[in-house]
XYZ file of C-alpha atoms in Angstrom:
412
model
C -8.286 -28.181 20.569
C -11.405 -26.677 18.180
C -10.699 -25.722 15.035
C -10.852 -21.962 14.705
C -13.704 -20.363 13.796
C -13.314 -17.964 10.688
C -14.417 -14.151 11.111
C -16.800 -12.717 8.723
C -15.131 -10.373 6.943
C -18.016 -8.459 5.244
C -19.658 -8.048 9.686
C -22.586 -8.442 8.416
C -24.036 -9.348 11.788
C -21.120 -8.882 14.330
C -23.588 -9.595 17.071
C -24.654 -13.218 15.988
C -21.091 -14.064 15.688
C -20.021 -12.750 19.457
C -22.560 -14.936 20.510
C -21.372 -18.066 18.552
C -18.112 -16.964 20.209
C -18.900 -16.881 23.635
C -20.786 -20.129 23.331
C -17.087 -22.008 22.271
C -15.393 -19.869 25.313
C -14.418 -16.820 26.850
C -11.308 -17.282 24.757
C -11.530 -19.003 21.769
C -9.268 -19.756 18.512
C -10.822 -17.641 15.497
C -9.449 -16.637 12.333
C -9.303 -13.577 10.205
C -8.898 -12.731 6.948
C -5.737 -14.225 4.923
C -5.536 -17.389 7.489
C -4.027 -15.306 10.633
C -5.190 -17.244 13.576
C -6.200 -15.520 16.823
C -7.396 -16.233 20.110
C -10.812 -13.698 20.212
C -11.931 -12.818 23.856
C -15.680 -12.370 24.286
C -15.786 -12.451 28.418
C -16.331 -9.423 30.272
C -14.381 -10.249 32.891
C -11.351 -11.347 31.250
C -11.405 -8.791 29.007
C -11.426 -6.300 31.421
C -8.109 -8.624 33.476
C -5.902 -8.946 30.226
C -6.341 -5.125 29.532
C -4.939 -4.384 32.699
C -2.147 -7.494 32.533
C 1.170 -6.429 31.777
C 1.906 -10.012 30.292
C -0.630 -8.764 26.809
C 1.252 -6.262 24.807
C 0.141 -4.241 21.650
C 3.744 -3.806 20.693
C 3.465 -6.018 17.413
C 7.205 -5.691 16.392
C 7.853 -6.478 20.208
C 6.070 -9.510 20.915
C 4.501 -11.076 17.605
C 6.731 -13.438 15.703
C 4.983 -13.844 12.937
C 5.697 -10.129 12.291
C 9.190 -10.148 11.781
C 9.727 -7.241 12.619
C 7.762 -5.622 9.653
C 9.745 -7.814 7.115
C 7.914 -11.422 7.231
C 5.685 -12.117 4.238
C 3.297 -11.545 6.544
C 3.851 -8.173 7.537
C 4.051 -7.667 3.827
C 1.057 -9.242 2.203
C -1.350 -9.220 4.794
C -4.731 -6.969 4.084
C -4.794 -5.843 7.652
C -1.520 -5.314 8.427
C -1.974 -1.534 8.776
C -4.443 -2.416 11.736
C -1.202 -3.726 13.292
C 1.945 -1.916 12.062
C 1.219 1.507 13.101
C 3.505 3.304 15.576
C 1.346 5.616 18.308
C 0.434 5.157 21.729
C -2.454 2.731 21.156
C 0.439 0.340 19.923
C 3.004 0.630 22.552
C 4.185 -0.845 25.208
C 5.324 -0.096 28.546
C 7.716 2.876 28.609
C 6.685 3.945 25.280
C 3.186 4.075 25.688
C 3.621 6.503 28.537
C 5.633 8.178 26.697
C 3.357 8.742 23.634
C 0.352 9.031 26.030
C 1.590 11.756 27.904
C 1.661 13.884 24.338
C -1.787 13.371 23.071
C -3.477 13.642 26.570
C -3.067 17.065 27.806
C -5.119 17.819 24.433
C -8.093 16.044 26.208
C -8.162 17.427 29.739
C -11.195 17.767 31.100
C -10.593 21.280 30.909
C -10.082 21.466 27.407
C -12.453 19.304 26.311
C -14.869 21.226 28.508
C -14.205 24.567 26.409
C -14.924 23.044 23.589
C -18.832 22.863 24.304
C -19.907 26.012 22.785
C -17.970 25.159 18.963
C -19.955 21.492 19.388
C -22.924 23.122 20.265
C -22.218 26.224 17.011
C -21.471 22.987 15.067
C -24.606 20.783 15.973
C -26.688 23.761 15.323
C -25.608 24.534 11.728
C -26.005 20.974 10.826
C -29.741 20.557 12.248
C -30.575 23.852 9.865
C -28.850 22.150 6.908
C -30.715 18.858 7.795
C -34.324 20.104 6.989
C -32.646 21.806 3.626
C -30.951 18.967 2.197
C -34.346 16.765 3.216
C -36.011 15.074 0.211
C -40.046 15.186 0.957
C -38.715 14.834 4.313
C -36.247 12.329 3.934
C -32.314 12.173 5.228
C -29.537 9.827 5.730
C -29.083 11.053 9.300
C -25.369 9.343 9.230
C -24.058 10.740 6.549
C -25.284 14.134 7.306
C -25.267 14.347 10.662
C -23.678 11.718 12.686
C -20.683 11.637 10.712
C -19.667 15.810 9.924
C -19.993 16.629 14.018
C -17.726 14.781 15.239
C -15.361 14.830 12.072
C -15.441 18.504 11.820
C -15.035 18.892 15.815
C -11.480 16.402 15.646
C -10.331 18.059 12.603
C -10.462 21.664 14.692
C -8.796 20.115 17.487
C -5.614 18.284 15.181
C -5.446 21.199 12.936
C -6.244 19.481 9.829
C -6.165 21.247 6.620
C -10.012 21.828 5.680
C -8.448 21.279 1.722
C -7.367 18.003 2.866
C -10.052 16.732 5.096
C -12.140 15.390 2.746
C -9.242 13.608 1.328
C -8.148 11.863 4.632
C -11.863 10.383 5.202
C -11.762 8.832 2.355
C -8.812 6.800 2.994
C -10.051 6.564 6.647
C -13.118 5.243 5.116
C -11.043 2.203 3.247
C -9.306 1.471 6.141
C -12.251 -0.215 7.556
C -13.094 -2.137 4.991
C -11.983 -5.174 6.257
C -13.237 -7.288 3.432
C -10.541 -5.444 1.235
C -8.153 -7.346 -0.878
C -4.572 -7.115 0.092
C -3.795 -5.301 -2.971
C -6.361 -2.769 -2.437
C -5.282 -2.548 1.509
C -1.628 -1.805 0.249
C -2.747 0.759 -1.875
C -4.749 2.731 0.512
C -1.958 2.443 3.231
C 0.532 3.739 0.292
C -2.187 6.847 -0.083
C -2.913 7.276 3.708
C 0.923 7.780 4.545
C 1.565 10.260 1.627
C -1.750 12.316 2.432
C -0.566 12.771 6.551
C 2.740 13.604 4.982
C 1.380 16.167 3.230
C -0.422 17.350 6.214
C 2.629 17.369 8.243
C 4.548 19.324 5.404
C 1.381 22.071 5.335
C 1.309 22.399 9.335
C 5.074 22.750 9.588
C 4.961 25.509 7.127
C 2.171 27.237 8.430
C 1.818 25.735 12.436
C -1.015 27.005 14.590
C -2.718 27.044 18.108
C -3.614 23.003 17.340
C -2.909 19.821 18.056
C -0.846 18.562 15.058
C 1.510 21.687 15.338
C 2.346 20.500 19.190
C 2.909 16.988 17.830
C 5.620 18.604 15.288
C 7.309 20.513 17.984
C 7.726 17.637 20.013
C 9.134 15.738 17.050
C 11.369 18.633 16.183
C 12.846 20.033 19.885
C 15.825 18.314 20.833
C 16.765 16.129 17.143
C 13.270 14.149 17.749
C 14.197 12.520 20.828
C 11.051 12.300 22.069
C 8.860 11.666 18.949
C 9.489 9.364 15.430
C 8.490 10.760 12.159
C 6.610 7.594 12.181
C 4.992 8.200 15.419
C 4.051 11.299 14.364
C 2.388 10.560 11.563
C 0.824 7.492 13.252
C -0.560 9.653 16.198
C -2.315 11.786 13.836
C -3.760 8.990 12.077
C -5.277 7.314 15.327
C -6.404 10.809 16.915
C -7.946 11.559 13.488
C -9.498 7.903 13.268
C -10.399 7.223 16.707
C -11.458 10.721 16.979
C -14.144 10.627 14.721
C -15.269 7.069 13.865
C -16.583 5.682 17.147
C -18.503 8.929 17.840
C -20.213 8.916 14.248
C -21.084 5.039 15.357
C -22.226 6.285 18.913
C -24.629 8.709 17.539
C -25.675 6.003 14.859
C -26.762 3.699 17.120
C -27.810 5.860 19.769
C -30.391 7.247 17.232
C -31.290 3.901 15.966
C -32.134 2.525 19.297
C -34.554 5.163 20.534
C -36.313 5.078 17.166
C -36.915 1.311 17.532
C -37.306 1.216 20.910
C -40.131 4.082 21.675
C -40.931 3.065 25.460
C -37.244 3.849 26.201
C -37.590 6.912 24.482
C -40.668 8.115 26.336
C -38.699 7.321 29.488
C -36.553 10.292 28.389
C -39.403 12.382 27.644
C -41.061 11.641 31.029
C -37.527 12.438 32.904
C -37.436 9.004 33.984
C -34.009 8.382 32.841
C -31.760 11.426 30.882
C -29.387 11.362 27.998
C -26.574 10.169 29.462
C -28.702 7.070 30.285
C -29.223 6.692 26.208
C -25.462 7.276 25.687
C -23.920 4.621 28.597
C -26.389 2.295 27.479
C -25.757 2.722 23.888
C -22.243 2.564 24.360
C -22.618 -1.155 26.037
C -25.075 -2.704 23.410
C -23.451 -1.400 20.411
C -19.556 -0.980 21.259
C -18.589 1.782 18.464
C -15.466 -0.826 17.598
C -16.563 -4.176 17.912
C -13.484 -5.676 18.047
C -9.770 -4.525 17.505
C -7.009 -5.860 16.343
C -4.621 -6.720 17.720
C -3.125 -7.651 21.539
C -0.087 -10.363 22.357
C 0.773 -12.659 24.889
C 4.160 -11.623 26.225
C 4.407 -15.018 28.038
C 2.105 -18.233 27.992
C -1.243 -16.868 29.773
C -2.975 -19.922 31.395
C -6.746 -18.964 32.138
C -7.450 -21.944 33.977
C -9.652 -23.775 30.836
C -6.934 -22.437 27.649
C -3.571 -21.400 27.758
C -2.938 -18.701 25.245
C 1.004 -19.357 24.244
C 3.525 -16.676 24.505
C 3.604 -14.626 21.032
C 0.134 -15.765 20.160
C -2.341 -12.575 18.978
C -5.127 -11.683 20.803
C -8.286 -9.980 19.366
C -10.244 -8.520 22.151
C -14.281 -8.388 21.305
C -15.506 -4.981 22.867
C -18.671 -5.878 21.267
C -19.081 -9.148 22.554
C -18.100 -7.886 25.759
C -20.823 -5.477 26.295
C -23.655 -8.583 25.528
C -22.022 -10.840 27.839
C -24.805 -12.556 30.131
C -22.647 -12.971 33.189
C -22.197 -9.045 33.452
C -25.363 -8.143 31.721
C -27.775 -11.007 32.808
C -29.939 -12.749 30.369
C -31.312 -9.580 28.724
C -27.946 -8.119 27.642
C -29.217 -8.033 23.752
C -31.820 -5.873 24.838
C -31.671 -2.076 24.602
C -32.659 -0.579 28.285
C -31.372 2.902 29.580
C -32.595 1.755 33.339
C -30.148 -1.546 33.358
C -27.938 -1.215 36.445
C -25.213 -1.881 34.263
C -25.306 0.221 31.720
C -22.326 1.867 32.715
C -19.856 -0.894 33.088
C -18.652 -1.302 29.805
C -15.798 -1.074 28.048
C -16.596 0.118 24.595
C -13.973 2.528 25.108
C -11.349 0.527 26.524
C -9.970 -0.070 29.943
C -6.996 0.228 32.039
C -4.183 2.466 30.613
C -5.508 1.653 26.791
C -8.524 3.576 27.968
C -9.298 6.284 25.447
C -8.343 9.552 26.082
C -11.116 11.055 23.874
C -13.849 9.406 25.545
C -14.777 12.557 27.499
C -14.947 14.645 24.203
C -17.466 11.441 22.504
C -20.038 11.889 25.732
C -20.012 15.559 25.535
C -20.709 15.246 21.595
C -22.897 12.964 22.089
C -24.796 14.668 24.903
C -25.174 17.691 23.120
C -25.759 16.280 19.687
C -28.812 13.543 20.802
C -31.090 16.151 22.568
C -30.676 19.125 20.277
C -31.665 16.290 17.675
C -34.795 15.579 18.602
C -35.766 19.090 20.183
C -35.451 20.467 16.610
C -37.124 17.364 14.873
C -39.124 15.783 17.965
C -41.634 13.429 15.432
C -38.108 11.653 14.005
C -39.007 8.118 12.822
C -37.053 5.680 10.471
C -37.905 6.333 7.088
C -37.331 2.322 6.264
C -38.350 -1.044 8.805
C -35.253 -1.105 10.674
C -34.429 -4.498 9.310
C -33.953 -3.308 6.180
C -30.863 -0.478 6.973
C -27.637 -2.380 6.381
C -24.953 -2.699 8.220
C -21.535 -1.002 8.195
C -19.501 -3.561 6.507
C -16.976 -4.463 8.595
C -15.775 -6.146 11.672
C -13.872 -3.683 13.348
C -16.414 -0.790 12.833
C -19.963 -0.961 14.059
C -22.449 1.029 12.258
C -25.164 1.120 9.260
C -24.174 1.826 5.927
C -26.590 4.605 6.154
C -29.761 5.634 8.425
C -32.432 7.045 6.294
C -34.814 8.597 8.488
C -38.001 11.190 7.941
C -37.687 14.549 9.695
C -41.736 15.010 10.452
C -42.613 11.220 11.698
C -43.857 8.363 9.826
C -46.238 7.654 7.173
C -49.861 6.671 9.021
């Protein structure tokens, strides 16, 4: 058996790493920070198969023996423990997953999502008005000043995050994505996350409103909390806030970066030969917003033909590598091509029962924000060479550390 491939905790080049892993096989043993060995899956079809396989669970407490029901040394000291310890619909299995997803899904129906359009448009134009005023010599960090605040404001309003607590919550969530953090820093951040979430719940219990958190609190407090535990309540808030902004931030970031570095592709949009939906879907395929996501577990031995994933072994799905699988997307899978026939055939938002309930909202935000941005600033250009713009520094979240742009075009 191959020695495990050590994942780069800093995420310095997640796509080069994905290619190396794919060369080792559809599923290969890798080592995460802290010496945790997992099976990383990079093959597009196998990812789909495993995401719909009842022999694969996301319930750490039921199906990862090394976790020891949260009481093992690993559970107490691992720097990435918070990624697998939460109790919400994304980590639940079977009937628990159905119960928790049902509570959240009603907030993201097609009708309720469509009703958010006017507010998203209003926020978009407010942020665009701010950009010119913020820019020094026409330069601005587009990730920080546009891609980041738009989905953050949208999900905060939908959930009902108090304005005076939102920035503090963003800070601790940002730290959560630092996959090179020490175990001590990770544990300290976890304590801050849960203290802040408890404060938010206390505020919303005292001052309920027509928002998702109030609805979840109602589900918790009715009938003695039979439908939702206190831990499930706070972890569901954590999930919805985190997934509700981080993925869309990265989608907007990468879509802008891709268009500015591929003018021939942008020309297709300007000419009407392609549309913004094509841009969004190809960006999601090429640059999955969450490149890897801990973790899933084999409920029983899973024979893949070439290898067997033993019962109880953890599995890491590489959404980023799957999106660039040449078996599905051809030999040009690493290239940005908005006319690609397979651009919609991706797993960037998951697949099967764990497909992201907020995916339609993310797509709606991108479909509004991107054309509005380029209409307001048609000469938008990168302020620095593309190769000098740093990655976010995470092997989970896939974005840029900053996205410096010139609002009125580059120097001649």
